[in-house]
mmCIF file of C-alpha atoms in Angstrom:
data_model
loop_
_atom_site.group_PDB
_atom_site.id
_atom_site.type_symbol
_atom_site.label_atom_id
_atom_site.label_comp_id
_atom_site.label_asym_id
_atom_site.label_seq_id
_atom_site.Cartn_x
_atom_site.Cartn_y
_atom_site.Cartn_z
ATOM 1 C CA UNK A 1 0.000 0.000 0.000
ATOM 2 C CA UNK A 2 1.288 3.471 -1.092
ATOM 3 C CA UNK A 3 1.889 6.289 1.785
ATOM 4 C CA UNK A 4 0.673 9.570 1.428
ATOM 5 C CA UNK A 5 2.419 10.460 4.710
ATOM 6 C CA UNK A 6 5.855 9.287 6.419
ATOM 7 C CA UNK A 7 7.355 10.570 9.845
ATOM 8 C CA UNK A 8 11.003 9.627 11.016
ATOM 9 C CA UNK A 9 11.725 10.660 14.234
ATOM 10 C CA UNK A 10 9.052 13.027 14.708
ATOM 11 C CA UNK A 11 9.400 15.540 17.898
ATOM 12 C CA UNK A 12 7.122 18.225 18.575
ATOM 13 C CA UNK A 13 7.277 20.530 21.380
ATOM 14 C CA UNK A 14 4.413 22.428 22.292
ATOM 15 C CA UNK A 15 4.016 25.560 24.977
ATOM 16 C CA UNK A 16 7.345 25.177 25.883
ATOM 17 C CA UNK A 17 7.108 21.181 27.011
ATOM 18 C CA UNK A 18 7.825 17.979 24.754
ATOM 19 C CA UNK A 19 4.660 16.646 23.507
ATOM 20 C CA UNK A 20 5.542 14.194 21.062
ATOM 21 C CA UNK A 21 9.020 12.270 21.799
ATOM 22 C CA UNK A 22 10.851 10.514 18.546
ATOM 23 C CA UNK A 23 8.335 8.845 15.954
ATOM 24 C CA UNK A 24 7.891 6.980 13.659
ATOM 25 C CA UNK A 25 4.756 6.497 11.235
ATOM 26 C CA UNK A 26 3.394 6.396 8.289
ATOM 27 C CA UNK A 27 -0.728 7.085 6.522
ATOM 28 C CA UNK A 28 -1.474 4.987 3.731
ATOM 29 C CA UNK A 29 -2.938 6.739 0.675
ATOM 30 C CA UNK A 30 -6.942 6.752 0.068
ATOM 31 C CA UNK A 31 -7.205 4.504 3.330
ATOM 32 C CA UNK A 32 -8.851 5.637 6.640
ATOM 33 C CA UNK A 33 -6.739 6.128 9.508
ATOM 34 C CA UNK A 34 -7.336 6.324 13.312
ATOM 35 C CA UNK A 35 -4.723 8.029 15.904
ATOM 36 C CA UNK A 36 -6.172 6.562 19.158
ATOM 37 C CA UNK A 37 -4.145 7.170 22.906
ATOM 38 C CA UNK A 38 -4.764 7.731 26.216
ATOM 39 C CA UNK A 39 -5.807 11.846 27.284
ATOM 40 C CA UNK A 40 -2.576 14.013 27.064
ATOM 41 C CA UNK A 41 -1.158 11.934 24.857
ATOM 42 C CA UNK A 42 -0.196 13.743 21.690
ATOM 43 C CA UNK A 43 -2.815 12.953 19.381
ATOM 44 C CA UNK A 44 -3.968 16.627 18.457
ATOM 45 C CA UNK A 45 -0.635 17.506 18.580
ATOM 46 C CA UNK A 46 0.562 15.007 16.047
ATOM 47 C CA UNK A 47 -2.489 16.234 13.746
ATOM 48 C CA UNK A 48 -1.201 19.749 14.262
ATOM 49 C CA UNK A 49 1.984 18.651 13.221
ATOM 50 C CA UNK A 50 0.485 16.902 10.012
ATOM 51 C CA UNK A 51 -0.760 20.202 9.010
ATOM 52 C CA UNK A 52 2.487 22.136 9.438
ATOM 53 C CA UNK A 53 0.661 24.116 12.247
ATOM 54 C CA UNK A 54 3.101 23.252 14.511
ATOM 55 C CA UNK A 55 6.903 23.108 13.487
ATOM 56 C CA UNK A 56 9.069 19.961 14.431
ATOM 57 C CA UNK A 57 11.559 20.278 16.496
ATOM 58 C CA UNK A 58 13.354 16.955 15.262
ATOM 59 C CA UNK A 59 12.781 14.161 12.141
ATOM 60 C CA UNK A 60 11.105 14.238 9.285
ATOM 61 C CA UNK A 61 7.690 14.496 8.057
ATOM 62 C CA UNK A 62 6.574 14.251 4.470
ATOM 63 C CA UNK A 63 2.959 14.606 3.285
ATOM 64 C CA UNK A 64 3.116 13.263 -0.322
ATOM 65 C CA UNK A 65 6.123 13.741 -0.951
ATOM 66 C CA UNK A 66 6.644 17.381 0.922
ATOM 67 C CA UNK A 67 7.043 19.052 4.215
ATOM 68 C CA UNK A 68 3.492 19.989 5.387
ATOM 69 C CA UNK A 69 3.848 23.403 5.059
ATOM 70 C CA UNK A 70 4.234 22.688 0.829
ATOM 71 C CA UNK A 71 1.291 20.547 1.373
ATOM 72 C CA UNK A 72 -1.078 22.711 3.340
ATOM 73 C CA UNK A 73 -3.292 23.500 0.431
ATOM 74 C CA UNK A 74 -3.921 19.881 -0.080
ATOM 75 C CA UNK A 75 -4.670 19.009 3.509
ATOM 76 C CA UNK A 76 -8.383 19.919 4.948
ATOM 77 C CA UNK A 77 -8.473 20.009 8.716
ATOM 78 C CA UNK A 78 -11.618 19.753 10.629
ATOM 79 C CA UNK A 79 -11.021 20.857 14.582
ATOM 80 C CA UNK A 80 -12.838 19.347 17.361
ATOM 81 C CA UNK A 81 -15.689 21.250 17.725
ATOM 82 C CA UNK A 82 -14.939 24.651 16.469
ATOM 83 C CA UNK A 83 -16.571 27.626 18.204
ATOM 84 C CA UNK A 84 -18.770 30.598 16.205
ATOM 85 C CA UNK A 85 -19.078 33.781 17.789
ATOM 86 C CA UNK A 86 -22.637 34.964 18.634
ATOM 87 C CA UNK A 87 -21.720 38.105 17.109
ATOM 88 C CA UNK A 88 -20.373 36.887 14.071
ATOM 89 C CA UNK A 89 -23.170 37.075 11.046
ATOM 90 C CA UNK A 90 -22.148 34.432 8.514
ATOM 91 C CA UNK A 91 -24.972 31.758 6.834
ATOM 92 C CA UNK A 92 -23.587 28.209 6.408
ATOM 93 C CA UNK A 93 -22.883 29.050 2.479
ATOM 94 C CA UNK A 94 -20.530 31.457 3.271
ATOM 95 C CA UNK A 95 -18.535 29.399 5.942
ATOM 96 C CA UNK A 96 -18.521 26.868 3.605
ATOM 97 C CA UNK A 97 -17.495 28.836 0.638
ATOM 98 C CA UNK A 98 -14.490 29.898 2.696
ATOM 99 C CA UNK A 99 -13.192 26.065 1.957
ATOM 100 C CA UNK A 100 -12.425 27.367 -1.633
ATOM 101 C CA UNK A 101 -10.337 30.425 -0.565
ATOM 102 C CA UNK A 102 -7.194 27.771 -0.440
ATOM 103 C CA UNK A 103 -7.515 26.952 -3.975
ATOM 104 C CA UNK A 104 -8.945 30.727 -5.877
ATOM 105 C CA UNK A 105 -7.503 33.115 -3.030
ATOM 106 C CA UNK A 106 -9.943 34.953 -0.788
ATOM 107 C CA UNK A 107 -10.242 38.029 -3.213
ATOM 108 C CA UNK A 108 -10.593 36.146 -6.703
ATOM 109 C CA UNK A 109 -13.981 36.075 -8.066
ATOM 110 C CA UNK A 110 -15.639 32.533 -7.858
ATOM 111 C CA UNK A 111 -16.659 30.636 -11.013
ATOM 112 C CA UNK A 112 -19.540 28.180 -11.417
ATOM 113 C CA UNK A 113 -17.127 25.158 -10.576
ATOM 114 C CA UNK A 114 -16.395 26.879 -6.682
ATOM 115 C CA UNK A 115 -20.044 27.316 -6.524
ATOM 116 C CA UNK A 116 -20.846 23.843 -7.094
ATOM 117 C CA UNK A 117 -18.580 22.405 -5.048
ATOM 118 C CA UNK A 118 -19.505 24.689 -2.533
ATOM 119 C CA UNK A 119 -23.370 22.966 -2.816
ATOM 120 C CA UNK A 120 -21.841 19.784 -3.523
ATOM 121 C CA UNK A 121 -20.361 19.954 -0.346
ATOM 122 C CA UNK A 122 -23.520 21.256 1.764
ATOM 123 C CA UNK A 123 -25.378 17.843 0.047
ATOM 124 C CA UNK A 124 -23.204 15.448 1.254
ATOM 125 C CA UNK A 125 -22.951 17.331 5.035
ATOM 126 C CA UNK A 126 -27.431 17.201 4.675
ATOM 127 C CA UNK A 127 -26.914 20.747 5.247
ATOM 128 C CA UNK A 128 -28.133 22.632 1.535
ATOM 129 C CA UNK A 129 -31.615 23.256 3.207
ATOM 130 C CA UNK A 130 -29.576 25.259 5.609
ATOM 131 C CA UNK A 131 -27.435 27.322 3.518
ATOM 132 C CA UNK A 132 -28.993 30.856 4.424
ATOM 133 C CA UNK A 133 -29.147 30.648 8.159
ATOM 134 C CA UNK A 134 -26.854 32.205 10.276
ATOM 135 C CA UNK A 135 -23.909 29.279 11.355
ATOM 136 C CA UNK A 136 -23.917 31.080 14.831
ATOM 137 C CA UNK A 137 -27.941 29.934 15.362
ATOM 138 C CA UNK A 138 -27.090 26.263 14.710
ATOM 139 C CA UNK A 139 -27.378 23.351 16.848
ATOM 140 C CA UNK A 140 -23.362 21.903 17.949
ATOM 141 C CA UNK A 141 -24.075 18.600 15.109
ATOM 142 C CA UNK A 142 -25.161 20.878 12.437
ATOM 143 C CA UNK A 143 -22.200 23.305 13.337
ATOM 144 C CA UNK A 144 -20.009 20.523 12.944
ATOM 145 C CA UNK A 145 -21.497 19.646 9.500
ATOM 146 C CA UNK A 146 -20.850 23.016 8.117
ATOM 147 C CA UNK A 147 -17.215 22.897 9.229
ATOM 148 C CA UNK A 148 -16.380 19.482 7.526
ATOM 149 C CA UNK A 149 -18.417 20.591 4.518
ATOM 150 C CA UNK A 150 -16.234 23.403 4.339
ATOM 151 C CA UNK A 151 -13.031 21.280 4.601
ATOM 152 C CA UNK A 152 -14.605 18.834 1.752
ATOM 153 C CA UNK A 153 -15.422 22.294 -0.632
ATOM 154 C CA UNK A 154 -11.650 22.640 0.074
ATOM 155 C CA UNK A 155 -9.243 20.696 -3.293
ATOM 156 C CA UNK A 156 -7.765 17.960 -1.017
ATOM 157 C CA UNK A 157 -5.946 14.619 -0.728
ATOM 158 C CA UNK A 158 -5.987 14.717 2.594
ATOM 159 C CA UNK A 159 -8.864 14.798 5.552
ATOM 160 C CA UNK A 160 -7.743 15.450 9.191
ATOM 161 C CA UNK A 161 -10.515 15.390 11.676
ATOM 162 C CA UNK A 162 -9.796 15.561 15.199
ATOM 163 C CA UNK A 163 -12.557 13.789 17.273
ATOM 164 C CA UNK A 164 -14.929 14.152 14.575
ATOM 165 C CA UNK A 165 -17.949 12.233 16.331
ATOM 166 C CA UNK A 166 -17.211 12.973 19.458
ATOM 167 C CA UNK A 167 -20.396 14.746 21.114
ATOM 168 C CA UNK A 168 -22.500 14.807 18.165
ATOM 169 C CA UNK A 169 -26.442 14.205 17.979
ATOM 170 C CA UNK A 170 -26.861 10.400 16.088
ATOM 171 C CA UNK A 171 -27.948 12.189 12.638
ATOM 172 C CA UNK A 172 -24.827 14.371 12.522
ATOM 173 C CA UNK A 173 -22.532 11.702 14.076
ATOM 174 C CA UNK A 174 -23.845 9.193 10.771
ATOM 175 C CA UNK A 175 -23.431 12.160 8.026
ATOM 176 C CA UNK A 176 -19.764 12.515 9.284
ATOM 177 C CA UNK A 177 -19.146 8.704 9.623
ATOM 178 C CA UNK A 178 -20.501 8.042 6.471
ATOM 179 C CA UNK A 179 -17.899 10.731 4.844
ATOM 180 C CA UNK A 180 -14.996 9.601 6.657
ATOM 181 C CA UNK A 181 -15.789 6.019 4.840
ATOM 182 C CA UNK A 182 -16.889 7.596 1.348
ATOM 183 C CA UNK A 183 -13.967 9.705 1.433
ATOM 184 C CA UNK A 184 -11.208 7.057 0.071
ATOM 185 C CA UNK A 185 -12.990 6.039 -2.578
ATOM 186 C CA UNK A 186 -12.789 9.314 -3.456
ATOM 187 C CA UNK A 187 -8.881 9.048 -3.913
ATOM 188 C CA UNK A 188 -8.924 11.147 -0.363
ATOM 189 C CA UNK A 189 -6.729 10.026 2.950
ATOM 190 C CA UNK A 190 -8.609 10.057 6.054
ATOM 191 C CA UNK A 191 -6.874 10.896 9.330
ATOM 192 C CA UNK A 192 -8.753 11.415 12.945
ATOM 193 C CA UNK A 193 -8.554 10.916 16.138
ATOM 194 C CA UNK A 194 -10.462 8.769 18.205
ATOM 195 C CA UNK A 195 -11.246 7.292 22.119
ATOM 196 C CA UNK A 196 -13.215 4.584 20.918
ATOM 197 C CA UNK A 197 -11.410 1.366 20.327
ATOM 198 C CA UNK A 198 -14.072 0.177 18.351
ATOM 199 C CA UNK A 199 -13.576 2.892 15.841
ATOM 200 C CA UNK A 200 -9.784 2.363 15.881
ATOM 201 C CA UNK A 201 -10.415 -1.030 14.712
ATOM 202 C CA UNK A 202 -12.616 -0.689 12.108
ATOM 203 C CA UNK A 203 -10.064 1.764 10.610
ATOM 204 C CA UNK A 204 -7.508 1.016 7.966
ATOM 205 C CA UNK A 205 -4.662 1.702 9.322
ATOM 206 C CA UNK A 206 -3.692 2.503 13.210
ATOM 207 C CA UNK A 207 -1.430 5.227 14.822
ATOM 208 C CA UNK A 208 -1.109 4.045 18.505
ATOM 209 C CA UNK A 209 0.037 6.898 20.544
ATOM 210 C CA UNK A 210 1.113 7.611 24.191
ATOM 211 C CA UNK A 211 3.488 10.038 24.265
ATOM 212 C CA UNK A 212 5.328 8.876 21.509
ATOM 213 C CA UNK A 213 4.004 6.397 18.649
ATOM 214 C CA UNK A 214 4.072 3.709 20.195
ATOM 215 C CA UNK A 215 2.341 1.730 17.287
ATOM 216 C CA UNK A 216 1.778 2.029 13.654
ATOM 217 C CA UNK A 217 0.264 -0.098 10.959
ATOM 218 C CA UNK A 218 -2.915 -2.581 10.580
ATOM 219 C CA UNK A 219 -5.496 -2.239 13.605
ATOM 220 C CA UNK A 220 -4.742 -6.153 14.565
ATOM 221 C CA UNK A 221 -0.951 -5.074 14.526
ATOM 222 C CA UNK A 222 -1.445 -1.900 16.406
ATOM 223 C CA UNK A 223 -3.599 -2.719 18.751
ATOM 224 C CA UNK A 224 -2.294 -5.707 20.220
ATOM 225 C CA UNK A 225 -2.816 -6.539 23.802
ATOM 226 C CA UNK A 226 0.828 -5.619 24.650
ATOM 227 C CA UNK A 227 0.981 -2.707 22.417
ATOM 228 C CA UNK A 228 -2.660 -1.370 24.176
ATOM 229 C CA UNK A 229 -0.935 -2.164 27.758
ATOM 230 C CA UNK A 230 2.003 -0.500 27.027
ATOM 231 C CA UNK A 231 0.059 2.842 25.854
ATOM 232 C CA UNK A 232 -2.861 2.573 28.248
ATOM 233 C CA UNK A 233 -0.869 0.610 31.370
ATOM 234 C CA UNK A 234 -3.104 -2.221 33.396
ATOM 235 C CA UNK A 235 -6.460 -2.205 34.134
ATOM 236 C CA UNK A 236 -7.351 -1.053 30.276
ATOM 237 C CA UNK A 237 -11.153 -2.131 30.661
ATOM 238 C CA UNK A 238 -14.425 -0.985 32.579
ATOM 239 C CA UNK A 239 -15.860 -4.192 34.455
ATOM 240 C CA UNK A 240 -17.318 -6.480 32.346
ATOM 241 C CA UNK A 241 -15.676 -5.501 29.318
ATOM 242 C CA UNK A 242 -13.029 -7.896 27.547
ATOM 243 C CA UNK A 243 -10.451 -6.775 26.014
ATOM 244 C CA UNK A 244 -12.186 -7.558 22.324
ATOM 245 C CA UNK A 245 -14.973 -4.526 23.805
ATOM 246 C CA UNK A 246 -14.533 -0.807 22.713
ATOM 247 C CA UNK A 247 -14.517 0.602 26.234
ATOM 248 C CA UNK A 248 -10.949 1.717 27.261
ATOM 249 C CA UNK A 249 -9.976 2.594 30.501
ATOM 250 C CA UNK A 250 -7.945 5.533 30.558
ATOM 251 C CA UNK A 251 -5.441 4.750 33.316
ATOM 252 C CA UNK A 252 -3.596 8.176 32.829
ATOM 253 C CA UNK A 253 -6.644 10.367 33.156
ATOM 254 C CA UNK A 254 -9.689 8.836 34.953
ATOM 255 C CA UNK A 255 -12.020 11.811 34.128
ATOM 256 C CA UNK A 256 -14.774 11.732 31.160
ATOM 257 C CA UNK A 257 -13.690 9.932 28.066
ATOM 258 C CA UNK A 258 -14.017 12.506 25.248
ATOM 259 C CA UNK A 259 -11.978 15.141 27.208
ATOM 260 C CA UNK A 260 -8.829 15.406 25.242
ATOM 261 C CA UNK A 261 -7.114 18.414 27.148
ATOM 262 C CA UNK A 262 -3.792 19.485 25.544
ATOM 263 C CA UNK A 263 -3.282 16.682 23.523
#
């Protein structure tokens, strides 16, 4: 399988502490691939990193072929749960739109081709019935539609999504699961980050991560029993879970689940 992305000794620092020690990985091209770790444990940071956001401060990183800053305009990155200011009067066409300003510039005129994938992309988010109402009046799932329909109006090979599901209402949480799967066939690479095991495993490809990478490659690979205890440490399950469930303990931070902190 060909990469679209390779890391050699990756390290990322990040407000002044090390948040990703000496990695390696790789992303398979038009495959789906899940960065899963314990709370605090680099996975937004390593996304950040993909998207030349945040600088290395050792290694390598290519993103077809080139650092990620050459790559940016190919990469579409959907943050976890990105906030809209009360006061700020856009509709959902015009966030959306703003997906295109990588590829014409934010002063160039559109042409018809923009403008339909501008409503291509509120179709396949189930969002084109919303396209005139203010993005600030929308519920969190259809907030969250608008922003990865913005990232798929956006010329891309790549898809980064960090904790795209997390927190959503079900019809929101199946539009965006359904494009994270449609997405490959597409030709697109799909990257996100997840708490769910059971999502991990039903990925592609597997970026096991826990301070460092401590895993990379197919989900039965990855996600061994000793590679899970080494990232998550003993006691990985709830009571009444085996260790085939999708319930995973977090023995570094006991607190809610889909709390990623710093990470």
């Amino acid at each position: 399988m060909t990469n679209i992305m390779t890391g050699r000794g990756v390290v990322v620092e990040r407000d002044g502490r090390m948040a990703l020690r000496a990695s390696d990985f790789t992303v398979p091209a038009a495959a789906i691939t899940a960065i899963i770790g314990p709370n605090g444990s680099g996975k937004s940071t390593l996304l950040h990193a993909m998207t030349g956001l945040l600088p290395l401060s050792e290694g390598t990183l290519e993103v077809g072929g080139r650092s990620p800053a050459e790559s940016r305009n190919d990469v579409a990155y959907v943050l976890q749960h990105m906030n809209v200011s009360p006061g700020t009067p856009m509709t959902v066409r015009e966030v959306v739109t703003m997906g295109r300003y990588a590829t014409v510039g934010p002063f160039r005129r559109l042409a018809e081709s923009d403008k339909q994938a501008v409503q291509d992309a509120m179709e396949l988010l189930r969002i084109d019935d919303l396209a005139d109402r203010q993005v600030s009046r929308l519920s969190g799932g259809q907030r969250q539609r608008v922003f990865v329909a913005q990232a798929l109006a956006q010329d891309h090979t790549v898809l980064l999504m960090d904790e795209p599901l997390t927190g959503l209402d079900i019809q929101s949480a199946q539009t965006i699961d359904g494009i994270i799967h449609d997405e490959p066939a597409r030709g697109c690479s799909v990257v996100f980050t997840t708490h769910d095991l059971e999502e991990a495993r039903a990925a592609d490809h597997v970026i096991l991560v826990s301070g460092y990478v401590v895993a990379s490659g197919p989900p039965e690979h990855a996600l061994s029993k000793d590679n899970l205890a080494t990232a998550y440490g003993l006691g990985l399950l709830h009571p009444g879970h085996t260790r085939e469930g999708g319930i995973i303990d977090d023995a570094h931070d006991t607190t809610h689940h889909h709390r990623e902190g710093g990470a």
